[in-house]
Amino acid sequence: MAVSTVSATVINLAANNQSLLIAAVLLLVCVATIYSFFSGGQKGRNPLQYDHRRAPKPIVHDTKLRDIVLKERFKPTKVPDNLDVIIIGSGAGGLSAGVLLTFAGLKVLVLEQHDQAGGCCHTFVEKGFEFDTGIHYVGDVQEGSIARVLLDQLTCGQLRWANMDDAYDTVAVGTPGEVKLFPMKTGAAAYYQNLRRMFPQEQEVLQAYEKLMKDANKSFFGFIALKVIPASIARFLINSSLYRLVFKCYRKGYASRSLQQVLDELTGNKKLKLVLSYICGDYGVLPKDAPFLLHAILVEHYIHGGFYPVNGASEIPFYMTQVIQQGGGKVLVQAPVTEILCDSTGRAVGVRVGRQEVEVRAKHIISDAGVTNTFKKLLPENVARKSCIYPLIGDVGPSYSFLSAFIGLDGSTSDLKLSAGNMFVYSGKDINQSVSDYLNVKAEDVDHTDIPFSLISFSSAKDPEYDVKFPGKSAAVVLTYANWEWFKEWKDEKVRHRGDRYEGIKDALGRQMWQQCVDLFPQLEGRMVHMEVGTPVTNRHYLACPYGEMYGLGQRMARFSPDVACKLRADTDIKGLYLTGQDTLTCGFVPSVLSAVLCVSKILHRNVYSDLVKLQTSLNNRGV
């Protein structure tokens, strides 16, 4: 039979048996994925073969003892011999990868540019108050969940979690004096039942919305699959358009339709659409630009409630760092990597550190510094430009820059009647228009413009240890969007030496953010004793985010296209260089931790996620 006849027969068979075709392609994907983990090198040790948990030790409050772990400064003499892996950045993705590789018997060096480890997990103490910088709450870490099992292992059972209020988020809609509150309740059934109670005239709409949300959630596998399967197979699926048929998130348009589009098709009720969209503040994308898929997985992420680390977010790097140290590795701070070293073939072979330009080499280089820093700043330009990732940085763009107001309050949680939940504050106008108008304000007018959105959070109310450490005190953090252009003229100025104009803008915006707190929590009037405002320039200095952005690369629909999904993966097209952190999956703490699993899988040539699932099943079956 002629080849053309065979081809025609196969095409006709596929056209008339779509389920058969999907099954065949999925089988191909599974086989290719398994092959990719086991080929290309010797299979590494299972880092999760054993339960690494130990009996919890007493919580350490002593700052000096914590600093010994979190603030070990870089010196060339401290670099371990015979390194296997260098990790740039000590955020959640970097430290998680470091711990997993340590469990697998590899020697790891983590290099952090800031003066303490943790990235967005670090906390700081100022004027007698402790503030978090990036972990305001965490979802999906209920007992037995995959994330909880993983974090228990990464911290050897030392990290403890406090449940937030049943209403973990509350949406405040309207102007002062006319605000209406919409609480979000814990538990899938309670969450949707409460929505129907608050909008009794929208029963059918909310039923349809719930169905779409659950279906979109189940489709997330397709987005992940394009990052995990061999790049050649992913390209084949994309170029042949088979990905649309095989992966539901693309077939049904969950990754390519915006949240706003979906809601507009469901209802004309503007207030309902605003309330359903409120969580866009958590992923930093306006509803008109946010993929419905991203929205669905974030709602699901928190639907079992919000959690907060007992003793604060710095517990995460505090315990992970100790695991790496015990395995013969190091986590060193004040160690800014200035260049990723590459050999004549373009392979990453090491890094250059600090002003002394100390060279450190290892077989594997992992970057947790973000894609933009990695490819625009650290790699030699001739190497970076050859990568398929380089042009994506401009195509996807950065996430929004942000402002933080760190506010110290006189009075304990009980004194001030503070809630262990978050308040999402919206002016009541159209989110897309009001935030866009705000961000388009000229720099000279920014200090007297209205802020249309903010997130108010009381870390002291979420952490049961806060009152032990800082009796009679409370801490609030207020976040909102900002435009990098407003502040970029001060990007090269020293901290606290940026001039009166800079301080004036900070103070004006900070006062407005504080007033939003008082409007919603009138008992706070007269209780503020300290406030420090962090701008995008502040974020750039302490967190090394180029534009003071909150979530690295933007989470807009371009980020979820099959082409970008395929290319933003743990194993880059530069030999020896791997990526971890939120740029490889999606934004946030748990995705960053899970990105480390994908990264380590590529280095060890084994499916570490499968190892994790096996451990989870074993522990849950044993009830431990």
Coordinates of C-alpha atoms in Angstrom, one line a residue:
M1 CA 0.0 0.0 0.0
A2 CA 1.4 3.4 -0.9
V3 CA 2.5 5.7 1.9
S4 CA 0.0 8.4 0.9
T5 CA -2.8 5.8 1.1
V6 CA -1.6 4.7 4.6
S7 CA -1.5 8.4 5.7
A8 CA -5.0 9.1 4.4
T9 CA -6.3 6.0 6.2
V10 CA -4.7 7.0 9.5
I11 CA -6.0 10.6 9.2
N12 CA -9.5 9.4 8.5
L13 CA -9.4 6.9 11.4
A14 CA -8.2 9.7 13.7
A15 CA -10.9 12.1 12.5
N16 CA -13.6 9.5 13.2
N17 CA -12.2 8.3 16.5
Q18 CA -11.0 11.4 18.4
S19 CA -11.0 9.5 21.7
L20 CA -8.7 6.9 20.2
L21 CA -6.3 9.7 18.9
I22 CA -6.3 11.4 22.3
A23 CA -5.5 8.2 24.0
A24 CA -2.7 7.4 21.5
V25 CA -1.1 10.9 21.9
L26 CA -1.4 10.8 25.7
L27 CA 0.3 7.4 25.6
L28 CA 3.1 8.9 23.5
V29 CA 3.4 11.8 26.0
C30 CA 3.6 9.4 28.9
V31 CA 6.2 7.2 27.3
A32 CA 8.3 10.2 26.2
T33 CA 8.1 11.7 29.7
I34 CA 9.2 8.5 31.4
Y35 CA 12.0 8.2 28.8
S36 CA 13.2 11.8 29.4
F37 CA 13.6 11.2 33.2
F38 CA 15.6 8.0 32.7
S39 CA 17.7 8.9 29.7
G40 CA 20.6 11.3 29.4
G41 CA 22.5 10.3 32.6
Q42 CA 22.6 8.0 35.5
K43 CA 19.5 8.0 37.6
G44 CA 19.9 9.8 40.9
R45 CA 18.9 8.7 44.3
N46 CA 15.3 9.1 45.4
P47 CA 15.3 12.2 47.6
L48 CA 12.0 11.2 49.2
Q49 CA 12.7 7.6 49.7
Y50 CA 12.4 8.1 53.5
D51 CA 10.2 10.2 55.7
H52 CA 12.5 13.0 56.8
R53 CA 10.3 14.3 59.5
R54 CA 11.5 14.5 63.1
A55 CA 9.8 15.4 66.3
P56 CA 9.3 19.2 66.3
K57 CA 11.9 21.1 68.4
P58 CA 11.1 24.1 70.5
I59 CA 10.6 27.3 68.4
V60 CA 13.7 29.5 68.3
H61 CA 12.9 33.2 69.1
D62 CA 16.5 34.3 69.8
T63 CA 17.5 36.6 66.9
K64 CA 21.2 35.9 67.3
L65 CA 20.7 32.2 67.0
R66 CA 18.5 32.6 64.0
D67 CA 21.0 35.0 62.4
I68 CA 23.7 32.3 62.6
V69 CA 21.6 30.2 60.2
L70 CA 20.0 32.9 58.1
K71 CA 22.9 35.5 57.8
E72 CA 26.1 33.5 57.2
R73 CA 28.2 35.9 55.0
F74 CA 30.0 34.8 51.9
K75 CA 33.7 34.2 52.1
P76 CA 35.7 32.2 49.5
T77 CA 37.0 30.0 52.3
K78 CA 33.4 28.9 53.2
V79 CA 32.7 27.4 49.8
P80 CA 32.6 23.6 50.1
D81 CA 34.9 21.5 48.1
N82 CA 33.7 19.2 45.3
L83 CA 30.4 21.0 44.7
D84 CA 27.8 19.3 42.7
V85 CA 25.3 22.2 42.4
I86 CA 25.3 26.0 42.6
I87 CA 22.0 27.7 43.2
I88 CA 21.6 31.4 42.5
G89 CA 19.0 32.9 44.9
S90 CA 17.6 31.6 48.2
G91 CA 13.9 32.0 47.5
A92 CA 11.4 29.2 48.0
G93 CA 12.3 27.6 44.7
G94 CA 16.1 27.8 45.3
L95 CA 16.1 26.5 48.8
S96 CA 13.6 23.7 48.0
A97 CA 15.8 22.5 45.2
G98 CA 18.8 22.7 47.5
V99 CA 17.1 20.5 50.1
L100 CA 15.9 17.9 47.6
L101 CA 19.4 17.6 46.1
T102 CA 20.9 17.4 49.5
F103 CA 18.5 14.5 50.3
A104 CA 19.8 12.9 47.0
G105 CA 23.3 13.0 48.3
L106 CA 24.6 16.0 46.3
K107 CA 26.6 18.9 47.7
V108 CA 24.9 22.2 47.2
L109 CA 25.9 25.9 47.5
V110 CA 23.2 28.5 47.6
L111 CA 24.2 32.1 47.0
E112 CA 22.0 35.0 48.1
Q113 CA 22.6 38.7 47.2
H114 CA 20.7 40.0 50.2
D115 CA 22.0 40.0 53.8
Q116 CA 19.7 37.2 54.8
A117 CA 18.4 34.0 53.2
G118 CA 14.8 33.5 52.1
G119 CA 14.0 35.8 49.2
C120 CA 10.3 36.7 49.6
C121 CA 10.1 34.4 52.6
H122 CA 12.4 36.6 54.7
T123 CA 11.1 38.9 57.4
F124 CA 12.6 41.9 59.0
V125 CA 12.4 43.7 62.4
E126 CA 12.2 47.4 62.6
K127 CA 11.3 49.7 65.5
G128 CA 10.3 46.7 67.6
F129 CA 7.9 45.2 65.0
E130 CA 8.4 42.2 62.7
F131 CA 7.1 42.3 59.1
D132 CA 6.7 39.7 56.4
T133 CA 7.7 40.7 52.9
G134 CA 6.1 38.2 50.6
I135 CA 4.3 35.4 52.5
H136 CA 1.0 36.9 53.5
Y137 CA -0.9 33.6 53.5
V138 CA -0.5 30.2 51.9
G139 CA -3.1 27.8 50.5
D140 CA -3.3 24.1 49.9
V141 CA -1.2 23.0 52.9
Q142 CA -4.0 21.3 54.8
E143 CA -3.0 17.9 56.4
G144 CA -2.3 15.2 53.8
S145 CA -2.1 17.5 50.8
I146 CA 0.8 17.1 48.3
A147 CA 2.2 20.5 49.2
R148 CA 2.0 19.8 53.0
V149 CA 3.7 16.5 52.6
L150 CA 6.5 18.1 50.6
L151 CA 7.0 21.1 52.9
D152 CA 7.0 18.7 55.9
Q153 CA 9.9 16.8 54.2
L154 CA 11.8 19.9 53.2
T155 CA 11.8 21.2 56.8
C156 CA 12.1 17.8 58.4
G157 CA 8.8 18.3 60.1
Q158 CA 9.8 21.5 61.9
L159 CA 7.6 24.0 60.0
R160 CA 4.2 24.4 61.7
W161 CA 1.1 26.0 60.2
A162 CA -1.6 28.1 61.8
N163 CA -5.1 28.2 60.4
M164 CA -6.5 31.5 59.5
D165 CA -10.1 32.6 60.1
D166 CA -12.9 30.7 58.4
A167 CA -13.3 33.8 56.2
Y168 CA -9.7 33.8 55.1
D169 CA -10.4 36.6 52.6
T170 CA -13.0 39.4 52.7
V171 CA -13.8 41.7 49.8
A172 CA -14.6 45.3 50.7
V173 CA -16.4 47.1 47.9
G174 CA -17.3 50.7 47.9
T175 CA -16.2 54.1 49.2
P176 CA -15.7 55.0 52.9
G177 CA -19.0 54.9 54.7
E178 CA -20.7 52.9 52.0
V179 CA -18.5 49.8 52.0
K180 CA -20.1 46.3 51.7
L181 CA -18.2 43.3 52.9
F182 CA -18.2 39.9 51.1
P183 CA -16.4 37.1 53.1
M184 CA -14.9 34.1 51.3
K185 CA -15.5 30.9 53.4
T186 CA -13.3 27.9 53.9
G187 CA -14.2 24.6 52.2
A188 CA -15.4 24.1 48.6
A189 CA -19.1 23.6 49.6
A190 CA -19.1 26.5 52.0
Y191 CA -17.3 28.7 49.5
Y192 CA -19.9 28.4 46.8
Q193 CA -22.9 28.2 49.2
N194 CA -21.8 31.5 50.7
L195 CA -21.6 33.1 47.2
R196 CA -25.1 32.0 46.5
R197 CA -26.2 33.4 49.9
M198 CA -24.7 36.8 49.1
F199 CA -26.1 36.9 45.6
P200 CA -29.5 35.0 45.8
Q201 CA -30.7 36.3 42.4
E202 CA -27.7 34.7 40.6
Q203 CA -28.2 31.1 41.5
E204 CA -27.9 29.8 37.9
V205 CA -24.9 32.0 37.1
L206 CA -23.0 30.8 40.2
Q207 CA -23.9 27.2 39.4
A208 CA -22.5 27.6 35.9
Y209 CA -19.4 29.4 37.3
E210 CA -18.7 26.6 39.8
K211 CA -18.9 24.0 37.1
L212 CA -16.5 26.0 34.9
M213 CA -14.1 26.5 37.8
K214 CA -13.9 22.8 38.6
D215 CA -13.5 21.8 35.0
A216 CA -10.8 24.4 34.4
N217 CA -9.0 23.2 37.5
K218 CA -8.9 19.6 36.2
S219 CA -7.4 20.8 32.9
F220 CA -4.3 22.4 34.5
F221 CA -2.4 19.2 33.7
G222 CA -2.1 20.2 30.1
F223 CA -0.2 23.4 30.9
I224 CA 2.2 21.4 33.2
A225 CA 2.6 18.6 30.7
L226 CA 4.1 21.0 28.1
K227 CA 6.8 21.9 30.6
V228 CA 7.6 18.3 31.6
I229 CA 7.6 16.3 28.5
P230 CA 10.7 16.4 26.2
A231 CA 10.8 19.8 24.4
S232 CA 10.9 18.0 21.0
I233 CA 7.6 16.2 21.8
A234 CA 6.1 19.4 23.0
R235 CA 7.1 21.2 19.8
F236 CA 5.5 18.4 17.8
L237 CA 2.3 18.7 19.6
I238 CA 2.3 22.5 19.2
N239 CA 3.3 22.5 15.5
S240 CA 0.7 19.8 14.6
S241 CA -2.0 21.6 16.7
L242 CA -2.5 18.2 18.5
Y243 CA -2.1 20.0 21.8
R244 CA -5.5 21.6 21.3
L245 CA -7.1 18.2 21.0
V246 CA -5.1 16.5 23.8
F247 CA -5.0 19.1 26.5
K248 CA -8.4 20.4 27.8
C249 CA -7.1 23.7 29.0
Y250 CA -6.3 24.6 25.4
R251 CA -9.2 22.7 23.8
K252 CA -11.8 24.6 25.9
G253 CA -9.9 27.9 25.9
Y254 CA -9.3 28.1 29.6
A255 CA -5.7 29.2 29.0
S256 CA -6.6 31.6 26.2
R257 CA -9.8 33.3 27.4
S258 CA -9.6 36.0 30.0
L259 CA -11.4 35.9 33.3
Q260 CA -13.3 39.0 32.1
Q261 CA -14.5 37.3 29.0
V262 CA -15.8 34.3 30.9
L263 CA -17.6 36.4 33.5
D264 CA -19.1 38.7 30.8
E265 CA -20.6 35.7 29.2
L266 CA -22.0 34.5 32.5
T267 CA -23.6 37.7 33.9
G268 CA -24.1 41.4 33.6
N269 CA -24.0 41.9 37.3
K270 CA -21.0 44.2 37.8
K271 CA -20.8 43.8 41.6
L272 CA -20.8 40.0 41.3
K273 CA -18.1 40.1 38.6
L274 CA -16.0 42.3 40.9
V275 CA -16.4 40.0 43.9
L276 CA -15.6 36.9 41.8
S277 CA -12.6 38.6 40.4
Y278 CA -11.2 39.9 43.8
I279 CA -8.4 37.4 44.0
C280 CA -6.7 38.8 40.9
G281 CA -4.8 40.9 43.5
D282 CA -3.1 37.6 44.5
Y283 CA -1.8 36.8 41.0
G284 CA -1.2 40.4 40.0
V285 CA -3.2 40.5 36.7
L286 CA -6.3 42.5 35.9
P287 CA -9.3 40.4 34.9
K288 CA -9.1 41.6 31.3
D289 CA -5.6 40.1 31.0
A290 CA -5.8 37.1 33.3
P291 CA -6.2 33.6 31.9
F292 CA -9.4 32.0 33.3
L293 CA -7.2 28.9 34.0
L294 CA -4.9 31.0 36.3
H295 CA -7.9 32.3 38.2
A296 CA -9.4 28.9 38.6
I297 CA -6.3 27.3 40.1
L298 CA -5.8 30.2 42.5
V299 CA -9.3 30.0 43.8
E300 CA -8.9 26.3 44.3
H301 CA -5.5 26.9 45.9
Y302 CA -7.2 28.7 48.8
I303 CA -10.5 27.0 48.9
H304 CA -9.5 24.8 51.8
G305 CA -8.6 27.8 53.8
G306 CA -5.6 30.1 54.4
F307 CA -2.6 29.2 56.5
Y308 CA 0.3 31.1 57.9
P309 CA 3.7 29.8 59.2
V310 CA 3.9 29.7 63.0
N311 CA 6.6 32.1 64.1
G312 CA 6.5 33.8 60.7
A313 CA 7.6 33.2 57.2
S314 CA 11.3 33.2 58.0
E315 CA 10.8 29.8 59.6
I316 CA 10.8 28.4 56.0
P317 CA 14.4 29.4 55.1
F318 CA 15.5 28.8 58.8
Y319 CA 14.8 25.1 58.6
M320 CA 15.6 24.5 54.9
T321 CA 19.0 26.2 55.3
Q322 CA 19.9 23.8 58.2
V323 CA 19.1 20.8 56.1
I324 CA 21.5 22.0 53.4
Q325 CA 24.2 22.7 56.0
Q326 CA 23.8 19.3 57.6
G327 CA 24.4 17.7 54.1
G328 CA 27.7 19.4 53.7
G329 CA 26.4 22.3 51.7
K330 CA 26.2 26.0 52.4
V331 CA 23.7 28.9 52.1
L332 CA 25.7 32.1 52.0
V333 CA 24.4 35.7 52.0
Q334 CA 25.8 39.0 50.7
A335 CA 26.9 36.9 47.8
P336 CA 25.7 38.6 44.6
V337 CA 26.3 36.5 41.5
T338 CA 27.5 38.9 38.8
E339 CA 27.9 36.4 36.0
I340 CA 27.1 32.8 35.1
L341 CA 30.3 31.4 33.6
C342 CA 30.1 29.4 30.4
D343 CA 32.7 27.4 28.5
S344 CA 33.6 27.7 24.8
T345 CA 30.6 25.5 23.9
G346 CA 28.1 27.7 25.8
R347 CA 27.7 25.3 28.7
A348 CA 27.1 26.8 32.1
V349 CA 30.0 25.7 34.4
G350 CA 30.1 28.1 37.3
V351 CA 29.4 31.6 38.6
R352 CA 31.3 34.8 39.5
V353 CA 30.5 36.2 42.9
G354 CA 30.8 39.7 44.4
R355 CA 33.2 42.6 43.8
Q356 CA 36.2 40.3 44.3
E357 CA 34.9 38.3 41.3
V358 CA 35.4 35.0 43.0
E359 CA 34.8 32.1 40.6
V360 CA 33.0 29.0 41.8
R361 CA 32.3 26.0 39.6
A362 CA 30.0 23.1 39.7
K363 CA 28.5 20.5 37.3
H364 CA 24.9 22.0 37.6
I365 CA 23.9 25.6 37.9
I366 CA 20.3 26.4 39.0
S367 CA 19.0 30.0 38.8
D368 CA 16.3 31.1 41.2
A369 CA 17.0 34.7 40.3
G370 CA 14.2 35.0 37.9
V371 CA 14.3 34.6 34.1
T372 CA 14.9 38.3 33.4
N373 CA 17.9 38.5 35.7
T374 CA 19.2 35.2 34.5
F375 CA 19.1 36.0 30.8
K376 CA 19.5 39.8 30.7
K377 CA 22.0 40.2 33.4
L378 CA 23.9 37.1 34.5
L379 CA 24.5 35.1 31.3
P380 CA 27.0 36.2 28.7
E381 CA 24.9 38.1 26.1
N382 CA 26.2 35.9 23.2
V383 CA 25.0 32.8 25.1
A384 CA 21.7 34.3 26.3
R385 CA 20.6 35.5 22.9
K386 CA 20.9 32.0 21.4
S387 CA 18.3 30.7 23.9
C388 CA 14.6 30.4 23.0
I389 CA 13.9 32.0 26.3
Y390 CA 15.6 35.3 25.6
P391 CA 12.9 36.8 23.3
L392 CA 10.1 35.6 25.6
I393 CA 11.1 38.0 28.3
G394 CA 10.0 41.0 26.1
D395 CA 7.0 39.1 24.8
V396 CA 5.6 38.2 28.2
G397 CA 6.8 41.3 30.1
P398 CA 7.1 41.8 33.8
S399 CA 4.4 41.5 36.4
Y400 CA 3.1 44.7 38.1
S401 CA 5.4 46.6 40.4
F402 CA 4.0 47.2 43.9
L403 CA 4.0 49.3 47.0
S404 CA 4.1 48.0 50.6
A405 CA 3.2 49.9 53.7
F406 CA 4.7 48.3 56.8
I407 CA 2.7 49.6 59.8
G408 CA 3.5 49.1 63.5
L409 CA 0.5 49.3 65.9
D410 CA 0.3 49.9 69.6
G411 CA -1.8 47.0 71.0
S412 CA -2.0 43.2 70.8
T413 CA -4.3 41.3 68.4
S414 CA -6.9 40.9 71.1
D415 CA -6.6 44.6 72.2
L416 CA -7.2 45.7 68.6
K417 CA -9.7 43.0 67.7
L418 CA -7.8 42.1 64.6
S419 CA -8.8 39.2 62.3
A420 CA -6.6 36.5 61.0
G421 CA -7.8 37.1 57.5
N422 CA -7.0 39.4 54.5
M423 CA -9.0 42.4 53.3
F424 CA -9.2 43.0 49.6
V425 CA -10.3 46.6 49.2
Y426 CA -11.9 47.9 45.9
S427 CA -13.3 51.3 45.3
G428 CA -16.4 49.7 43.7
K429 CA -15.6 50.9 40.2
D430 CA -14.6 48.6 37.3
I431 CA -11.3 47.0 38.3
N432 CA -9.8 47.0 34.8
Q433 CA -10.5 50.7 34.2
S434 CA -9.8 52.1 37.7
V435 CA -6.4 50.3 38.1
S436 CA -5.4 51.1 34.5
D437 CA -6.2 54.8 35.0
Y438 CA -4.3 54.8 38.3
L439 CA -1.2 53.2 36.8
N440 CA -1.3 55.7 33.9
V441 CA -1.1 58.7 36.2
K442 CA 2.0 60.8 35.5
A443 CA 4.8 60.7 38.0
E444 CA 4.3 64.4 39.0
D445 CA 0.7 63.7 39.9
V446 CA 1.0 60.3 41.7
D447 CA 1.2 61.7 45.3
H448 CA -2.4 63.1 45.0
T449 CA -4.1 60.3 43.1
D450 CA -6.6 57.9 44.6
I451 CA -5.6 54.2 45.1
P452 CA -8.3 52.0 43.7
F453 CA -7.2 48.7 45.2
S454 CA -5.3 47.5 48.3
L455 CA -4.7 44.3 50.3
I456 CA -4.6 44.7 54.0
S457 CA -3.1 41.9 56.1
F458 CA -2.2 41.5 59.8
S459 CA 0.6 39.1 60.2
S460 CA 0.6 39.5 63.9
A461 CA -3.0 38.2 64.0
K462 CA -2.1 35.1 61.9
D463 CA 1.0 34.1 63.8
P464 CA 0.2 32.7 67.3
E465 CA 3.9 33.4 68.3
Y466 CA 3.8 37.1 67.5
D467 CA 2.5 38.2 70.9
V468 CA 5.2 36.0 72.6
K469 CA 7.9 37.8 70.7
F470 CA 6.4 41.3 70.6
P471 CA 3.9 41.6 73.5
G472 CA 1.4 44.4 73.2
K473 CA 2.2 45.1 69.6
S474 CA 0.7 44.3 66.2
A475 CA 1.9 44.5 62.6
A476 CA -0.1 45.4 59.4
V477 CA 1.1 45.2 55.8
V478 CA -0.8 47.0 53.1
L479 CA -0.1 46.3 49.4
T480 CA -1.1 48.0 46.2
Y481 CA 0.0 48.3 42.6
A482 CA 2.6 50.9 41.4
N483 CA 4.2 52.0 38.2
W484 CA 7.9 51.5 37.9
E485 CA 8.1 54.8 35.9
W486 CA 7.1 56.8 39.0
F487 CA 10.2 55.7 40.9
K488 CA 12.9 54.6 38.4
E489 CA 14.9 57.8 38.6
W490 CA 15.9 56.8 42.1
K491 CA 16.9 53.2 41.2
D492 CA 20.6 53.8 41.6
E493 CA 20.4 56.0 44.8
K494 CA 21.3 54.6 48.2
V495 CA 18.6 53.5 50.7
R496 CA 17.4 56.5 52.8
H497 CA 19.3 58.9 50.6
R498 CA 16.9 59.3 47.7
G499 CA 15.8 62.9 48.4
D500 CA 12.8 64.9 49.6
R501 CA 10.7 64.3 46.5
Y502 CA 11.0 60.5 46.8
E503 CA 10.1 60.6 50.5
G504 CA 7.2 62.9 49.7
I505 CA 5.6 60.5 47.3
K506 CA 6.1 57.6 49.7
D507 CA 4.6 59.5 52.5
A508 CA 1.5 60.6 50.5
L509 CA 0.8 57.1 49.2
G510 CA 1.5 55.6 52.7
R511 CA -0.9 58.0 54.4
Q512 CA -3.6 57.0 51.9
M513 CA -3.0 53.3 52.5
W514 CA -3.1 53.9 56.2
Q515 CA -6.4 55.7 55.9
Q516 CA -7.9 52.8 54.0
C517 CA -7.0 50.7 57.1
V518 CA -8.7 53.1 59.5
D519 CA -11.8 53.3 57.3
L520 CA -12.3 49.6 57.6
F521 CA -10.9 49.1 61.1
P522 CA -11.8 52.3 63.0
Q523 CA -10.5 50.8 66.2
L524 CA -7.0 51.5 64.7
E525 CA -7.4 55.2 64.8
G526 CA -4.5 56.7 66.8
R527 CA -2.8 53.3 67.2
M528 CA -0.1 53.7 64.5
V529 CA 3.3 54.2 66.0
H530 CA 5.5 53.4 63.0
M531 CA 5.1 53.2 59.2
E532 CA 7.6 52.5 56.5
V533 CA 6.7 52.5 52.8
G534 CA 8.5 50.2 50.4
T535 CA 8.4 51.2 46.7
P536 CA 9.4 49.4 43.5
V537 CA 12.9 50.8 44.0
T538 CA 12.9 49.2 47.5
N539 CA 11.9 45.9 46.1
R540 CA 14.6 46.1 43.5
H541 CA 17.2 46.7 46.2
Y542 CA 16.2 44.0 48.6
L543 CA 14.6 41.4 46.4
A544 CA 16.6 42.0 43.2
C545 CA 13.5 42.2 41.0
P546 CA 14.5 44.5 38.1
Y547 CA 11.3 46.6 38.0
G548 CA 10.2 46.2 41.6
E549 CA 7.7 43.6 40.3
M550 CA 5.7 41.3 42.6
Y551 CA 5.7 38.1 40.6
G552 CA 8.6 38.0 38.1
L553 CA 7.4 37.5 34.6
G554 CA 3.8 38.6 34.1
Q555 CA 1.0 36.1 34.4
R556 CA -1.0 37.4 31.5
M557 CA -2.4 35.2 28.7
A558 CA 0.8 35.2 26.7
R559 CA 2.5 33.4 29.6
F560 CA 0.0 30.6 29.2
S561 CA 0.3 30.2 25.5
P562 CA 1.5 26.7 24.5
D563 CA 4.7 28.1 23.0
V564 CA 5.7 30.0 26.1
A565 CA 4.6 27.2 28.4
C566 CA 6.8 24.8 26.5
K567 CA 9.9 27.1 26.6
L568 CA 9.7 28.3 30.3
R569 CA 10.8 25.0 31.7
A570 CA 13.2 23.7 34.4
D571 CA 15.7 22.4 31.9
T572 CA 16.8 25.2 29.6
D573 CA 18.4 24.9 26.2
I574 CA 21.7 26.0 27.7
K575 CA 23.5 22.9 28.9
G576 CA 24.2 22.8 32.6
L577 CA 21.7 25.6 33.4
Y578 CA 18.4 24.9 35.1
L579 CA 15.6 27.2 36.4
T580 CA 13.5 27.1 39.5
G581 CA 11.0 29.5 41.0
Q582 CA 7.8 31.1 40.0
D583 CA 8.9 31.9 36.4
T584 CA 8.8 28.3 35.5
L585 CA 5.3 27.4 36.8
T586 CA 3.0 30.1 38.1
C587 CA 3.3 32.8 40.8
G588 CA 3.3 32.3 44.5
F589 CA 5.0 30.3 47.2
V590 CA 3.6 26.7 46.6
P591 CA 4.2 26.9 42.8
S592 CA 7.8 28.0 43.5
V593 CA 8.3 25.0 45.8
L594 CA 6.8 22.6 43.3
S595 CA 8.9 24.1 40.5
A596 CA 11.9 22.8 42.5
V597 CA 10.5 19.3 42.1
L598 CA 10.5 19.6 38.4
C599 CA 14.0 21.1 38.4
V600 CA 15.5 18.4 40.5
S601 CA 13.7 15.7 38.4
K602 CA 15.7 16.9 35.4
I603 CA 19.0 16.9 37.3
L604 CA 18.5 13.5 38.9
H605 CA 17.0 11.9 35.7
R606 CA 14.0 10.6 37.8
N607 CA 10.4 11.6 38.3
V608 CA 10.7 13.2 41.8
Y609 CA 7.0 14.2 41.6
S610 CA 6.1 10.5 41.3
D611 CA 8.4 9.9 44.3
L612 CA 6.5 12.5 46.2
V613 CA 3.1 11.1 45.4
K614 CA 4.3 7.6 46.5
L615 CA 5.4 9.1 49.8
Q616 CA 2.2 11.0 50.3
T617 CA 0.1 7.8 49.6
S618 CA 2.2 5.8 52.1
L619 CA 2.0 8.5 54.8
N620 CA -1.7 9.0 54.4
N621 CA -2.5 5.3 54.4
R622 CA -0.6 5.0 57.6
G623 CA -2.3 8.0 59.0
V624 CA 0.9 9.8 59.9

